[in-house]
Amino acid sequence: MGFSGITRIKRAKGLLRASVLAIAATAMMQAPMAQAEDSVLTVNMHSDLKIVDPIWTTAYMSRNYGYMVYDTLFAMNTKGEVLPQMVDTFKIADDGLTYDFTLREGLKFHDDAPVTSEDVIASLQRWGQKDAMGQKMLTFVAEMTATGDNSFQFKMNEPTGMVIQALGKPSSNVPFIMPARIAATPPGDQITEYIGSGPFVFLEDEWKPGDKAEFAKFEGYVPRSEPADGLAGGKEVFVDKVVWKVIRDQQTKMNALSKGELDVIEQPAHDLLPLMEQDENIKLIDLNPFGSQYTFRFNVLHPPFDNPKIRQALMYAFDQEEFLFAAVGDEAYFKTCKAMFICGTPIATEKGFEDMLSGNIEKAKEMIKEAGYDGTPVLLMHPTDLTILEPLPPVAKAIMEDIGLVVDMQAMDWQTLVGRRNKQEPVAEGGWNAFITAWNSVDNASPLTTPFLNAGCDKALFGWPCDEQIQSLRDEFSREPDPAKQLAIVEKLQMRVAEYPTHIHLGQYLQPHAMGKNISGAPVSPVPAFWGYKKD
Amino acid sequence: MWPYLLKRILATIPVVLVVMVIVFLMLRLTPGDPAANIAGDAATSEDIAELRVKLGLEEPLPVQFAIYAKNLLKGDFGESFYYKRPVMSMVADGIEPTLSLALFTIVIACLIAVPLGTLAAFKQGSWVDRLIMAFSVIGFSVPVFVIGYVLIYFLAVKLEWFPVQGYQRIGDGVAGWAYRLILPATALSVIFIALIARMTRTSVLEVLNEDYIRTARAKGLPQSKVLLKHALRNAAVPIVTVIGIAIAILISGVVVTESVFVIPGLGLLTLDAIQGRDYPTVQALILLFSLVYIIVNLLIDVAYTLLDPRIRY
């Protein structure tokens, strides 16, 4: 190599050094940008916010959005009790036929208009046309009238124990209160104005689908004086803004959290939890004590699950622990629970399921024989794109094959499954026999809210169970105000479900939030809520 | 030239029509129901059926297509089933990040790949050539998300030189915009560096054996001049073709990179729209991508005439 060659190498080295210095300088200049701002809480939710009308859809993200922007008349605390939220006082007449409510002073919407009883009634009417529990409640209500600007009254057809429970319903559809003009939107149409009276204002201009949604603290919000407890109590906000940032890649989420670019991950993947536990910048907190519940859903319209005995056989064959180990892995994050309405709730009982859900294969084999199973294959839908569900169908398939069923497990994406599960046609014409999903446990914490328990034939959810006894027991439950008697009804209900299974509960799992160690005050709640958060 | 251009532009019309029909039919024939997804898990069959009517999905396919085509002629690409926003406003939001990433990537790739390829050809058979070609093979073989994770781990998490994720709009500051694109563009450029370097080497090698190169050398021209002025320019046609195709690929298909580095571009928009069966959004995006391919190909053909005076249309 000649002199000119050496010179070129020197030049190249100089150039490389200069480039590295330039990058480093840029990095230093930009370093503060990489950190989330102190007054802004940046959160990665489990999905993108797509629909901003929490009455129009039952999607969880829209419900979560609802808790940011709207307030509720009543709300559920961490013990499962329903307490007044927007309501200041309420009185139920001794005969149970009149309910009088008074709103708290100082409630106002984000446009500074006061919240009135007219707004409340209009909101409940819209909700009552969409939500199953709302529909049921309104069958008891003869009349809803405004008795003053901030007071209203329900006149009932007959007494019921469900009014307060329904008004404090924690999950989709939640009876959020909107201005009357917005609530006048037909329930089949989406609202187009996003004004509530909740602790956060939705920043519509900052909403970038697929990227982020932003919420500013509502300065006019008057929290209750009691401390926050679940979805009830004082919703005090300590950050200026909450940003829901869409990050799809689990590894990127974890790296961003570790570096302080994110503050909270709502649902970190279970397989990354051990790594996060070792990260000095990350802490894991379980904010939903009830967790979520896996459920196996039958389609009762077609063989072989049109035969209750075959469905019953599966209740004997399935072992909750096998499913939970496959999907969650770490025992710290799951628990087996034979109570259909969630362990830890006042109506939790194992009645009817004592000898089921524990992997009794021999018993199940006998039942399959007795049922006269003719070898009709079970079409089991297998969603391969949702990590929290993907491991479950292979477990179900193996167990079903063990007891002598023929299983055709078909892989598909979740959207295909969602489209297919609504088809009532036979399997050969695009129908289905079974799939597995998960519900937020609060959805399954009552016979009235558990979506898969509706056995109203064509009125039921996909799977279409059809059973008069289940329906009448649910109805009985809705009329019964005494908790002890409600428990007795639940026991009867579970015994009936053991005979006529509508679905199988496969156990509960916990989904901790991951957050930076500088974050505190996160409220314990079955639904993600963002009041109470502080950022050091 | 102009008649040729006009002919090419007119030829796009049937192509666009075919794309429209194929995409429209493929979406409707793909399993999945947007109404069921939008209505949520606890929605009843009645709710879903009502929503299908509102979304126009219960109309016969020819009617749906006629409505779609009629609106398209008026410049109306429709409204997203989910976000209730005009599809074009969502596409417009995604264009800047994707275009920025594509251009950044292609600039990095060209700046590195063309000199490397030329050098490899010039040093054919030497250790330099083998080293460059080995890098090229590795560049082809390693998936972009692996490169992305490695870069993030070392340069963002360990050294903290760069942010882990995120995109800054150019309107919010050019420095921040460029700074945030360095990692994703670097990760994405590796495969294109490999591709362009190989193509450059092959093209330059072919040219280096031509008589006029020998003549240039015989005239005593410096090697750099021989390489840059005589060899590279004459080898440029296939290189430009590859670069053009790379740009089209980058604009229409950088889903993985956008996902790993959280860049809200067209790739992620397409992925979300397909997963959610958001028909109007998918239709608009595929139409846009097909137009990009057509335009890029046209520009490549035009570039040929500039690079090689023998080519005339």
mmCIF file of C-alpha atoms in Angstrom, chain A residues 54 63-73 85-86 104 106-115 123 175-179 182 194-203 215-224 231 233-237 239-240 242 529-531:
data_model
loop_
_atom_site.group_PDB
_atom_site.id
_atom_site.type_symbol
_atom_site.label_atom_id
_atom_site.label_comp_id
_atom_site.label_asym_id
_atom_site.label_seq_id
_atom_site.Cartn_x
_atom_site.Cartn_y
_atom_site.Cartn_z
ATOM 1 C CA PRO A 54 -68.885 2.759 24.986
ATOM 2 C CA ARG A 63 -65.267 0.579 28.088
ATOM 3 C CA ASN A 64 -61.834 1.657 29.368
ATOM 4 C CA TYR A 65 -62.154 4.860 27.366
ATOM 5 C CA GLY A 66 -65.577 5.346 28.967
ATOM 6 C CA TYR A 67 -64.103 5.327 32.462
ATOM 7 C CA MET A 68 -61.708 8.091 31.429
ATOM 8 C CA VAL A 69 -64.273 10.424 29.912
ATOM 9 C CA TYR A 70 -67.553 9.604 31.660
ATOM 10 C CA ASP A 71 -68.745 9.094 35.182
ATOM 11 C CA THR A 72 -71.257 6.624 36.552
ATOM 12 C CA LEU A 73 -74.130 6.941 39.016
ATOM 13 C CA GLN A 85 -70.525 7.708 42.631
ATOM 14 C CA MET A 86 -72.309 10.609 40.903
ATOM 15 C CA ARG A 104 -73.857 15.334 43.930
ATOM 16 C CA GLY A 106 -70.956 20.546 41.339
ATOM 17 C CA LEU A 107 -71.064 17.813 38.701
ATOM 18 C CA LYS A 108 -70.417 19.243 35.258
ATOM 19 C CA PHE A 109 -69.580 18.153 31.784
ATOM 20 C CA HIS A 110 -66.360 18.984 29.959
ATOM 21 C CA ASP A 111 -68.170 21.848 28.195
ATOM 22 C CA ASP A 112 -68.956 23.330 31.630
ATOM 23 C CA ALA A 113 -72.666 22.523 31.415
ATOM 24 C CA PRO A 114 -74.033 21.109 34.681
ATOM 25 C CA VAL A 115 -75.016 17.453 34.830
ATOM 26 C CA SER A 123 -78.226 8.231 29.164
ATOM 27 C CA PRO A 175 -74.201 2.956 32.193
ATOM 28 C CA PHE A 176 -72.073 6.033 31.569
ATOM 29 C CA ILE A 177 -73.761 9.413 31.857
ATOM 30 C CA MET A 178 -73.609 11.687 28.803
ATOM 31 C CA PRO A 179 -75.230 15.017 27.981
ATOM 32 C CA ILE A 182 -75.570 13.164 22.885
ATOM 33 C CA TYR A 194 -67.172 13.144 22.972
ATOM 34 C CA ILE A 195 -68.148 15.052 26.081
ATOM 35 C CA GLY A 196 -68.547 13.463 29.468
ATOM 36 C CA SER A 197 -68.251 14.476 33.096
ATOM 37 C CA GLY A 198 -65.451 12.059 33.971
ATOM 38 C CA PRO A 199 -62.007 12.893 35.342
ATOM 39 C CA PHE A 200 -60.378 13.178 31.908
ATOM 40 C CA VAL A 201 -61.163 15.114 28.737
ATOM 41 C CA PHE A 202 -60.687 13.251 25.474
ATOM 42 C CA LEU A 203 -58.365 15.219 23.183
ATOM 43 C CA PHE A 215 -56.629 12.551 27.655
ATOM 44 C CA ALA A 216 -56.140 15.738 29.671
ATOM 45 C CA LYS A 217 -57.023 16.105 33.322
ATOM 46 C CA PHE A 218 -60.490 17.670 33.655
ATOM 47 C CA GLU A 219 -59.914 20.601 35.990
ATOM 48 C CA GLY A 220 -63.644 20.936 36.655
ATOM 49 C CA TYR A 221 -64.017 17.404 37.993
ATOM 50 C CA VAL A 222 -65.119 17.214 41.620
ATOM 51 C CA PRO A 223 -64.012 13.913 43.148
ATOM 52 C CA ARG A 224 -65.908 12.284 45.981
ATOM 53 C CA LEU A 231 -64.083 2.106 40.593
ATOM 54 C CA GLY A 233 -64.567 6.690 45.793
ATOM 55 C CA GLY A 234 -62.672 9.861 44.956
ATOM 56 C CA LYS A 235 -61.216 9.847 41.460
ATOM 57 C CA GLU A 236 -58.337 12.243 42.076
ATOM 58 C CA VAL A 237 -56.045 12.880 39.144
ATOM 59 C CA VAL A 239 -51.041 13.901 36.199
ATOM 60 C CA ASP A 240 -51.794 16.515 33.555
ATOM 61 C CA VAL A 242 -52.595 10.383 30.054
ATOM 62 C CA ALA A 529 -58.430 3.250 35.617
ATOM 63 C CA PHE A 530 -55.989 6.170 35.596
ATOM 64 C CA TRP A 531 -56.954 8.363 38.488
#
